[in-house]
Amino acid sequence: MRSTLRTRRPHTRNRTARAAAAVVAGAMALTLTACGGDDNDDGGNEGGETENAASVQLPKLNGQKLEVAAVWTGPEQDNFTKVLDEFEKRTGAEVSYVPTGNNTSTFLGTKIQGGEPPSVAFLPQVGVLHQFAEKGWVKPVSTEVQGQLDKNFSKGWQDLGAYEGKQYGVYAKAANKSLIWYNTAAYDAAGITAEPKTWDEFVQTAQTLSDAGSPAVSVAGQDGWTLTDWFENIYLSQAGPEKYDQLAQHKIKWTDPSVKEALTTLAELWGKDELIAGGRAGALRTEFPKSVTNTFSGDTPAAMVFEADFVAANINADTKAKIGTDAKVFPFPAVGDESPVVSGGDVAVALKDDKGSQALLTFLASTDAAEIWAAQGGFISPNKEMDLKTYKDDVAQDIAKALLDAGDDFRFDMSDQAPAAFGGTQGQGEWKALQDFLKTPSDVEGAQRALETAAAKAYEG
């Protein structure tokens, strides 16, 4: 159901991986200082357009009410609200926000079928965009939106927001999902002086940390989407980009030997209870935000947590740790020849065919919106024209630059390419199968069978 991404040549991905790893690694030792964004534009003028200092013109929308739906809560929601505040200021519209919960497609489907869709929604799975387009639930972008896309986004990111030749979405928020964040105090206490570069070194580092008395890795097992990210990074690095594309398209089955190899590798960590904060049972009760606070706060913090650049938002909002000193980050370790580079993102789409919804998409596609959002932290944009200096810290700036330097040679999150029933729904499909595997990592073949059964049903449906 999710259309396939272009198959890219392996050597270009390897080049991208090396560039991204080098850029991220170069940022590790930096002590960061906040870089405030230039979000001081006054609102729209009497004609309803922004002042000359702004990069985008918006219509006057006084009296219009819009609702925006997205998965974000907590710090991520607060940061995004700053963008909506500026849109209200410039247009006169009134914008409300509603969180969708993890089952975004179910939440939105219910609202749409009930005749009360939000004006604009952010879809965390490209497959859901395709589903909604097939049903006629999303509206093609206006010429104003397309103008901003052509100006600010590469073809690869535009293609991700399109379906069957029509442009529907704006990938306003991206993610580098190949990062390990670590507590420097835990590393120091264990006498660790080098960041692991390979999977074997990573597992050995975890063992050293555990032996020294630190819970080694905080795993957010209650949120199945984080487990898919673990698998994807291992699979991309180990099996390679061509196999990755084939599995993402379900052109090979989850019972393929390459999947067995990846799960077996993952079990080298998940199968050692002492390496996981709270053990496997504890991990299955840990949500993503808690996995971050477990690592950077409390009396016995974990030493490492895996997830994307947006971990920074939780570190900044929910802990006293300072990024660059107390909290540092390194690329996901290489399982095969290269470290993996997996990208994700949230695509903004209009669910109502009106002027306000298109105006908001236009703003979200602009450099103005990207720079306001970037200044808050915990955010990466694929907008190639924005000023990188507006990122809150140097680590975010370097991670964003690595993503942009990749151009169109990136691999998008595999589960987000799958039908939502398989790759994007709490309690079923890939999320459930990998939670079961975390519970019993010795049952590799059982996990493969469960994954293939769920995938076959979802892709055929």
Short mmCIF file of C-alpha atoms in Angstrom, two decimals:
data_model
loop_
_atom_site.label_atom_id
_atom_site.label_comp_id
_atom_site.label_asym_id
_atom_site.label_seq_id
_atom_site.Cartn_x
_atom_site.Cartn_y
_atom_site.Cartn_z
CA MET A 1 0.00 0.00 0.00
CA ARG A 2 2.85 2.36 0.65
CA SER A 3 4.44 3.10 -2.68
CA THR A 4 8.09 2.26 -2.99
CA LEU A 5 10.88 4.74 -2.75
CA ARG A 6 13.40 4.89 -5.53
CA THR A 7 16.07 2.18 -5.37
CA ARG A 8 19.35 3.96 -4.84
CA ARG A 9 22.82 2.78 -5.66
CA PRO A 10 24.62 1.25 -2.66
CA HIS A 11 27.78 3.30 -3.13
CA THR A 12 25.87 6.58 -2.81
CA ARG A 13 24.39 5.50 0.51
CA ASN A 14 27.81 4.53 1.76
CA ARG A 15 29.09 7.96 0.84
CA THR A 16 26.18 9.50 2.70
CA ALA A 17 26.77 7.30 5.74
CA ARG A 18 30.42 8.29 5.90
CA ALA A 19 29.58 11.99 5.55
CA ALA A 20 26.84 11.85 8.16
CA ALA A 21 28.97 9.87 10.59
CA ALA A 22 31.86 12.28 10.19
CA VAL A 23 29.69 15.35 10.72
CA VAL A 24 27.95 13.92 13.78
CA ALA A 25 31.18 12.61 15.26
CA GLY A 26 32.79 16.02 14.76
CA ALA A 27 30.13 17.61 16.95
CA MET A 28 30.58 15.27 19.89
CA ALA A 29 33.20 17.21 21.79
CA LEU A 30 31.56 20.60 21.43
CA THR A 31 30.28 22.50 24.42
CA LEU A 32 27.09 24.03 23.10
CA THR A 33 25.72 27.51 23.28
CA ALA A 34 22.20 28.48 22.40
CA CYS A 35 21.72 30.18 19.06
CA GLY A 36 18.45 32.08 19.04
CA GLY A 37 16.39 32.13 15.88
CA ASP A 38 15.28 35.31 14.18
CA ASP A 39 11.56 35.06 14.81
CA ASN A 40 10.90 38.74 15.38
CA ASP A 41 8.79 39.36 12.28
CA ASP A 42 5.73 41.42 12.96
CA GLY A 43 2.43 40.10 11.76
CA GLY A 44 0.85 40.52 8.37
CA ASN A 45 0.19 44.01 7.03
CA GLU A 46 -3.19 45.51 6.35
CA GLY A 47 -3.30 43.79 2.98
CA GLY A 48 -2.93 40.44 4.70
CA GLU A 49 0.65 39.79 3.57
CA THR A 50 3.80 39.54 5.59
CA GLU A 51 6.36 42.31 5.73
CA ASN A 52 9.27 42.41 3.30
CA ALA A 53 11.55 40.79 5.90
CA ALA A 54 9.51 37.60 5.76
CA SER A 55 10.24 34.89 3.20
CA VAL A 56 6.59 34.05 2.51
CA GLN A 57 3.37 35.94 1.91
CA LEU A 58 0.21 34.81 3.68
CA PRO A 59 -3.44 35.83 3.29
CA LYS A 60 -5.47 37.62 5.92
CA LEU A 61 -7.58 35.04 7.77
CA ASN A 62 -9.23 37.05 10.54
CA GLY A 63 -12.06 35.10 12.14
CA GLN A 64 -11.09 31.75 10.63
CA LYS A 65 -10.52 28.81 12.98
CA LEU A 66 -8.16 25.97 12.12
CA GLU A 67 -7.38 22.75 13.95
CA VAL A 68 -4.02 21.00 13.60
CA ALA A 69 -3.47 17.37 14.61
CA ALA A 70 -0.11 15.68 15.19
CA VAL A 71 1.45 12.99 17.34
CA TRP A 72 3.56 15.37 19.45
CA THR A 73 3.02 15.97 23.13
CA GLY A 74 5.11 17.53 25.87
CA PRO A 75 8.21 19.46 24.74
CA GLU A 76 7.69 18.66 21.05
CA GLN A 77 4.15 20.04 21.21
CA ASP A 78 5.33 23.16 23.04
CA ASN A 79 8.00 23.79 20.42
CA PHE A 80 5.57 23.37 17.53
CA THR A 81 3.09 25.72 19.22
CA LYS A 82 5.60 28.54 18.71
CA VAL A 83 5.23 28.04 14.95
CA LEU A 84 1.44 28.12 15.17
CA ASP A 85 1.61 31.26 17.31
CA GLU A 86 3.54 33.04 14.57
CA PHE A 87 1.04 31.90 11.93
CA GLU A 88 -1.80 33.31 14.04
CA LYS A 89 0.10 36.57 14.46
CA ARG A 90 0.66 36.99 10.74
CA THR A 91 -2.78 35.95 9.48
CA GLY A 92 -5.26 36.66 12.26
CA ALA A 93 -6.47 33.07 12.20
CA GLU A 94 -7.16 31.14 15.40
CA VAL A 95 -5.37 27.77 15.49
CA SER A 96 -5.97 24.97 17.99
CA TYR A 97 -3.85 21.84 18.39
CA VAL A 98 -4.96 18.29 19.17
CA PRO A 99 -2.60 15.33 19.80
CA THR A 100 -3.49 12.17 17.87
CA GLY A 101 -1.84 9.59 20.12
CA ASN A 102 0.34 6.90 18.58
CA ASN A 103 -2.45 5.53 16.35
CA THR A 104 -2.53 8.57 14.10
CA SER A 105 -4.30 6.92 11.17
CA THR A 106 -7.05 5.51 13.40
CA PHE A 107 -7.56 8.84 15.18
CA LEU A 108 -7.77 10.80 11.95
CA GLY A 109 -9.85 8.18 10.14
CA THR A 110 -12.46 8.36 12.87
CA LYS A 111 -12.53 12.17 12.74
CA ILE A 112 -12.78 12.21 8.95
CA GLN A 113 -15.53 9.60 8.77
CA GLY A 114 -17.39 11.48 11.48
CA GLY A 115 -17.37 14.61 9.35
CA GLU A 116 -15.05 16.57 11.67
CA PRO A 117 -11.54 16.37 10.23
CA PRO A 118 -8.87 18.77 11.44
CA SER A 119 -7.79 21.40 8.93
CA VAL A 120 -4.21 20.14 8.76
CA ALA A 121 -2.66 16.94 10.08
CA PHE A 122 0.90 15.69 10.38
CA LEU A 123 1.22 12.07 9.30
CA PRO A 124 4.23 10.22 10.75
CA GLN A 125 4.00 7.45 8.13
CA VAL A 126 4.30 8.04 4.39
CA GLY A 127 2.16 4.94 3.93
CA VAL A 128 -0.73 6.67 5.71
CA LEU A 129 -0.42 9.55 3.25
CA HIS A 130 -0.88 7.09 0.41
CA GLN A 131 -3.83 5.43 2.13
CA PHE A 132 -5.53 8.77 2.71
CA ALA A 133 -4.83 9.90 -0.87
CA GLU A 134 -6.42 6.74 -2.22
CA LYS A 135 -9.51 7.46 -0.13
CA GLY A 136 -9.63 11.09 -1.24
CA TRP A 137 -9.15 12.30 2.33
CA VAL A 138 -6.19 14.62 1.65
CA LYS A 139 -6.26 17.65 -0.63
CA PRO A 140 -3.62 18.49 -3.25
CA VAL A 141 -1.43 21.47 -2.37
CA SER A 142 -2.09 24.92 -3.82
CA THR A 143 0.24 26.72 -6.21
CA GLU A 144 1.49 28.80 -3.27
CA VAL A 145 2.46 25.70 -1.33
CA GLN A 146 4.10 24.16 -4.39
CA GLY A 147 6.10 27.36 -4.88
CA GLN A 148 7.56 27.08 -1.40
CA LEU A 149 8.30 23.38 -1.92
CA ASP A 150 10.12 24.03 -5.19
CA LYS A 151 12.14 26.77 -3.56
CA ASN A 152 13.04 25.07 -0.29
CA PHE A 153 12.99 21.27 -0.66
CA SER A 154 14.93 18.73 -2.69
CA LYS A 155 13.10 16.46 -5.10
CA GLY A 156 13.47 13.48 -2.77
CA TRP A 157 11.57 15.18 0.05
CA GLN A 158 8.94 16.47 -2.37
CA ASP A 159 8.46 12.97 -3.79
CA LEU A 160 7.83 11.60 -0.29
CA GLY A 161 4.90 14.00 0.01
CA ALA A 162 3.42 13.05 -3.37
CA TYR A 163 1.27 10.17 -4.59
CA GLU A 164 0.47 9.10 -8.14
CA GLY A 165 1.72 12.34 -9.63
CA LYS A 166 0.00 14.74 -7.23
CA GLN A 167 1.63 16.70 -4.44
CA TYR A 168 -0.23 16.39 -1.15
CA GLY A 169 2.21 17.05 1.64
CA VAL A 170 5.00 19.11 3.14
CA TYR A 171 7.77 17.30 5.05
CA ALA A 172 8.24 20.14 7.50
CA LYS A 173 9.93 18.00 10.15
CA ALA A 174 12.58 15.37 9.55
CA ALA A 175 14.65 13.14 11.80
CA ASN A 176 18.04 11.49 11.83
CA LYS A 177 17.12 8.16 13.43
CA SER A 178 20.64 6.73 13.63
CA LEU A 179 21.97 8.19 16.87
CA ILE A 180 23.05 6.89 20.28
CA TRP A 181 22.93 9.44 23.13
CA TYR A 182 25.04 8.80 26.23
CA ASN A 183 25.59 10.01 29.78
CA THR A 184 29.18 11.21 29.98
CA ALA A 185 29.34 10.70 33.77
CA ALA A 186 28.49 7.00 33.35
CA TYR A 187 31.19 6.64 30.69
CA ASP A 188 33.73 8.36 32.93
CA ALA A 189 32.82 6.20 35.93
CA ALA A 190 33.35 3.05 33.86
CA GLY A 191 36.65 4.33 32.47
CA ILE A 192 35.37 4.44 28.89
CA THR A 193 37.26 6.96 26.77
CA ALA A 194 36.20 6.04 23.22
CA GLU A 195 32.77 6.00 21.60
CA PRO A 196 31.99 2.61 20.02
CA LYS A 197 32.06 2.58 16.24
CA THR A 198 30.99 -1.01 15.54
CA TRP A 199 28.18 -3.16 16.90
CA ASP A 200 30.63 -5.48 18.64
CA GLU A 201 32.26 -2.50 20.33
CA PHE A 202 28.82 -1.19 21.31
CA VAL A 203 27.78 -4.43 22.99
CA GLN A 204 31.17 -4.64 24.74
CA THR A 205 30.78 -1.04 25.91
CA ALA A 206 27.35 -1.91 27.30
CA GLN A 207 28.88 -4.86 29.15
CA THR A 208 31.65 -2.68 30.59
CA LEU A 209 29.07 -0.16 31.80
CA SER A 210 26.96 -2.90 33.36
CA ASP A 211 29.98 -4.41 35.09
CA ALA A 212 30.78 -0.96 36.50
CA GLY A 213 27.30 -0.71 38.02
CA SER A 214 25.42 1.40 35.46
CA PRO A 215 22.26 0.25 33.70
CA ALA A 216 23.77 0.17 30.23
CA VAL A 217 20.97 0.89 27.73
CA SER A 218 17.54 2.40 28.31
CA VAL A 219 15.10 0.82 25.84
CA ALA A 220 11.64 2.31 25.23
CA GLY A 221 9.92 -1.01 24.69
CA GLN A 222 6.43 0.20 25.54
CA ASP A 223 6.49 2.28 22.36
CA GLY A 224 6.77 -0.23 19.55
CA TRP A 225 7.96 2.36 17.04
CA THR A 226 11.30 2.69 18.82
CA LEU A 227 11.86 -1.05 18.42
CA THR A 228 11.30 -0.81 14.66
CA ASP A 229 14.03 1.83 14.58
CA TRP A 230 16.45 -0.51 16.36
CA PHE A 231 15.76 -3.21 13.77
CA GLU A 232 15.99 -0.89 10.77
CA ASN A 233 19.40 0.48 11.68
CA ILE A 234 20.83 -2.99 12.17
CA TYR A 235 19.21 -4.31 9.02
CA LEU A 236 20.34 -1.41 6.80
CA SER A 237 23.94 -1.64 7.98
CA GLN A 238 24.09 -5.43 7.88
CA ALA A 239 21.94 -6.41 4.87
CA GLY A 240 22.59 -3.30 2.78
CA PRO A 241 20.41 -0.75 0.99
CA GLU A 242 19.11 -3.04 -1.78
CA LYS A 243 17.78 -5.60 0.69
CA TYR A 244 16.42 -2.75 2.81
CA ASP A 245 14.41 -1.44 -0.14
CA GLN A 246 13.14 -4.92 -0.96
CA LEU A 247 11.98 -5.61 2.59
CA ALA A 248 10.40 -2.15 2.82
CA GLN A 249 8.36 -2.98 -0.30
CA HIS A 250 7.68 -6.55 0.93
CA LYS A 251 9.39 -7.88 -2.18
CA ILE A 252 11.19 -10.28 0.12
CA LYS A 253 9.54 -11.92 3.10
CA TRP A 254 10.28 -11.37 6.76
CA THR A 255 11.27 -15.03 6.87
CA ASP A 256 14.26 -14.16 4.65
CA PRO A 257 17.68 -15.19 6.07
CA SER A 258 18.72 -11.52 6.16
CA VAL A 259 15.96 -10.81 8.69
CA LYS A 260 17.07 -13.78 10.79
CA GLU A 261 20.61 -12.42 10.82
CA ALA A 262 19.46 -8.95 11.90
CA LEU A 263 17.22 -10.26 14.68
CA THR A 264 19.99 -12.54 15.88
CA THR A 265 22.30 -9.53 16.04
CA LEU A 266 19.70 -7.49 17.91
CA ALA A 267 19.33 -10.35 20.41
CA GLU A 268 23.00 -9.92 21.32
CA LEU A 269 21.82 -6.85 23.23
CA TRP A 270 18.17 -7.60 23.97
CA GLY A 271 19.01 -11.13 25.09
CA LYS A 272 21.21 -9.94 27.96
CA ASP A 273 18.86 -8.73 30.66
CA GLU A 274 21.66 -7.13 32.65
CA LEU A 275 22.47 -4.75 29.77
CA ILE A 276 18.99 -3.22 29.69
CA ALA A 277 17.77 -0.70 32.26
CA GLY A 278 15.12 -2.51 34.29
CA GLY A 279 15.70 -5.65 32.25
CA ARG A 280 13.43 -6.67 29.40
CA ALA A 281 10.35 -6.49 31.63
CA GLY A 282 11.25 -2.96 32.63
CA ALA A 283 11.90 -1.95 29.03
CA LEU A 284 8.43 -3.14 28.01
CA ARG A 285 6.98 -0.74 30.60
CA THR A 286 9.12 2.21 29.45
CA GLU A 287 7.74 4.85 27.12
CA PHE A 288 10.05 6.91 24.92
CA PRO A 289 10.16 10.08 27.09
CA LYS A 290 10.92 7.96 30.14
CA SER A 291 13.76 6.21 28.32
CA VAL A 292 15.43 9.62 27.96
CA THR A 293 14.89 10.77 31.54
CA ASN A 294 16.10 7.34 32.71
CA THR A 295 19.40 8.12 31.00
CA PHE A 296 19.98 11.70 32.08
CA SER A 297 18.36 12.01 35.52
CA GLY A 298 17.80 10.09 38.75
CA ASP A 299 20.15 8.46 41.22
CA THR A 300 21.16 5.55 38.96
CA PRO A 301 20.77 6.78 35.38
CA ALA A 302 21.25 4.51 32.41
CA ALA A 303 24.33 5.15 30.33
CA MET A 304 22.87 5.16 26.80
CA VAL A 305 19.61 5.63 24.94
CA PHE A 306 18.98 5.15 21.23
CA GLU A 307 16.77 7.42 19.19
CA ALA A 308 16.67 10.33 16.81
CA ASP A 309 17.74 13.95 17.11
CA PHE A 310 14.45 14.77 18.84
CA VAL A 311 15.87 13.17 22.01
CA ALA A 312 17.39 16.62 22.53
CA ALA A 313 13.95 18.13 23.16
CA ASN A 314 13.36 15.72 26.05
CA ILE A 315 16.85 16.25 27.45
CA ASN A 316 16.37 20.03 27.41
CA ALA A 317 12.84 20.00 28.82
CA ASP A 318 12.85 17.09 31.26
CA THR A 319 16.38 16.90 32.67
CA LYS A 320 19.12 19.18 33.95
CA ALA A 321 21.69 17.61 31.63
CA LYS A 322 23.53 19.92 29.24
CA ILE A 323 23.95 18.69 25.69
CA GLY A 324 27.61 18.67 24.74
CA THR A 325 28.85 18.17 28.31
CA ASP A 326 26.54 15.88 30.31
CA ALA A 327 24.87 14.39 27.22
CA LYS A 328 26.72 13.53 24.04
CA VAL A 329 25.82 11.59 20.91
CA PHE A 330 27.49 9.29 18.37
CA PRO A 331 26.33 7.60 15.15
CA PHE A 332 24.58 4.23 15.39
CA PRO A 333 27.41 1.67 15.32
CA ALA A 334 28.25 -0.13 12.11
CA VAL A 335 27.00 -3.70 11.97
CA GLY A 336 28.26 -4.21 8.44
CA ASP A 337 30.80 -2.10 6.57
CA GLU A 338 29.12 1.25 7.25
CA SER A 339 27.12 2.96 9.95
CA PRO A 340 23.47 3.21 8.90
CA VAL A 341 21.68 6.46 8.06
CA VAL A 342 17.92 6.13 8.55
CA SER A 343 15.70 9.17 8.15
CA GLY A 344 12.16 9.79 9.29
CA GLY A 345 9.75 12.66 9.07
CA ASP A 346 6.27 14.06 9.54
CA VAL A 347 4.31 15.21 6.50
CA ALA A 348 1.77 18.01 6.85
CA VAL A 349 -1.38 17.56 4.74
CA ALA A 350 -4.62 19.48 4.31
CA LEU A 351 -7.77 17.54 5.22
CA LYS A 352 -10.04 20.48 4.43
CA ASP A 353 -10.23 22.20 1.07
CA ASP A 354 -10.10 25.80 2.23
CA LYS A 355 -7.90 28.89 2.13
CA GLY A 356 -6.75 28.61 5.74
CA SER A 357 -5.50 25.05 5.45
CA GLN A 358 -3.47 25.86 2.33
CA ALA A 359 -2.10 29.02 3.95
CA LEU A 360 -0.84 27.00 6.89
CA LEU A 361 0.83 24.48 4.56
CA THR A 362 2.42 27.40 2.73
CA PHE A 363 3.82 28.72 5.99
CA LEU A 364 5.04 25.28 7.10
CA ALA A 365 6.94 24.94 3.81
CA SER A 366 8.68 28.30 4.32
CA THR A 367 12.07 29.06 5.82
CA ASP A 368 10.35 31.34 8.33
CA ALA A 369 8.49 28.46 9.98
CA ALA A 370 11.53 26.17 9.86
CA GLU A 371 13.76 28.73 11.56
CA ILE A 372 11.25 29.44 14.34
CA TRP A 373 10.94 25.70 15.00
CA ALA A 374 14.68 25.07 14.81
CA ALA A 375 15.39 27.73 17.43
CA GLN A 376 13.36 25.77 19.98
CA GLY A 377 15.56 22.63 19.83
CA GLY A 378 14.74 18.97 19.28
CA PHE A 379 13.93 19.58 15.63
CA ILE A 380 15.55 18.95 12.25
CA SER A 381 14.27 20.32 8.95
CA PRO A 382 14.87 19.12 5.37
CA ASN A 383 14.34 22.75 4.26
CA LYS A 384 17.55 23.41 2.36
CA GLU A 385 17.21 27.20 2.30
CA MET A 386 16.85 27.84 6.03
CA ASP A 387 19.67 29.42 8.03
CA LEU A 388 21.42 26.60 9.89
CA LYS A 389 22.59 29.08 12.52
CA THR A 390 19.04 29.22 13.87
CA TYR A 391 19.35 25.72 15.34
CA LYS A 392 19.41 25.80 19.12
CA ASP A 393 22.82 24.18 19.42
CA ASP A 394 25.80 23.10 17.36
CA VAL A 395 24.99 19.38 17.56
CA ALA A 396 21.56 19.97 16.02
CA GLN A 397 23.13 22.18 13.37
CA ASP A 398 25.66 19.51 12.41
CA ILE A 399 23.06 16.72 12.37
CA ALA A 400 20.84 18.85 10.13
CA LYS A 401 23.74 19.62 7.81
CA ALA A 402 24.50 15.91 7.49
CA LEU A 403 20.89 15.27 6.50
CA LEU A 404 20.94 18.05 3.91
CA ASP A 405 24.32 16.92 2.56
CA ALA A 406 22.74 13.54 1.85
CA GLY A 407 20.54 15.20 -0.77
CA ASP A 408 18.17 12.55 -2.10
CA ASP A 409 20.49 9.67 -1.13
CA PHE A 410 18.83 8.67 2.12
CA ARG A 411 16.84 5.71 3.36
CA PHE A 412 13.47 6.54 4.87
CA ASP A 413 12.17 4.75 7.96
CA MET A 414 11.06 1.27 6.81
CA SER A 415 8.06 0.92 9.12
CA ASP A 416 6.80 4.31 7.96
CA GLN A 417 6.77 3.03 4.38
CA ALA A 418 4.61 0.04 5.35
CA PRO A 419 0.81 -0.04 5.61
CA ALA A 420 -0.24 1.48 8.92
CA ALA A 421 -1.73 -1.83 10.05
CA PHE A 422 1.77 -3.31 9.94
CA GLY A 423 4.21 -0.48 10.57
CA GLY A 424 2.29 2.17 12.46
CA THR A 425 -0.33 0.82 14.86
CA GLN A 426 0.03 0.26 18.58
CA GLY A 427 -0.50 -3.33 19.69
CA GLN A 428 -0.32 -4.99 16.29
CA GLY A 429 1.87 -5.68 13.29
CA GLU A 430 5.57 -4.96 13.49
CA TRP A 431 5.27 -3.00 16.74
CA LYS A 432 3.66 -5.95 18.55
CA ALA A 433 5.93 -8.59 16.97
CA LEU A 434 9.08 -6.73 18.04
CA GLN A 435 7.71 -6.17 21.54
CA ASP A 436 7.15 -9.92 21.75
CA PHE A 437 10.69 -10.44 20.47
CA LEU A 438 12.07 -8.09 23.12
CA LYS A 439 10.25 -10.22 25.68
CA THR A 440 11.66 -13.47 24.24
CA PRO A 441 14.72 -12.63 22.09
CA SER A 442 15.72 -16.28 21.81
CA ASP A 443 12.73 -16.98 19.53
CA VAL A 444 14.08 -15.53 16.30
CA GLU A 445 12.10 -17.83 14.01
CA GLY A 446 8.89 -17.17 15.93
CA ALA A 447 9.42 -13.43 15.53
CA GLN A 448 10.02 -13.88 11.81
CA ARG A 449 6.81 -15.86 11.39
CA ALA A 450 4.80 -13.27 13.33
CA LEU A 451 6.29 -10.44 11.29
CA GLU A 452 5.62 -12.16 7.97
CA THR A 453 2.05 -13.12 8.88
CA ALA A 454 1.24 -9.53 9.86
CA ALA A 455 3.04 -8.05 6.85
CA ALA A 456 1.36 -10.35 4.33
CA LYS A 457 -2.06 -9.45 5.67
CA ALA A 458 -1.37 -5.71 5.72
CA TYR A 459 0.25 -5.45 2.29
CA GLU A 460 -2.48 -7.52 0.65
CA GLY A 461 -5.16 -5.44 2.31
#
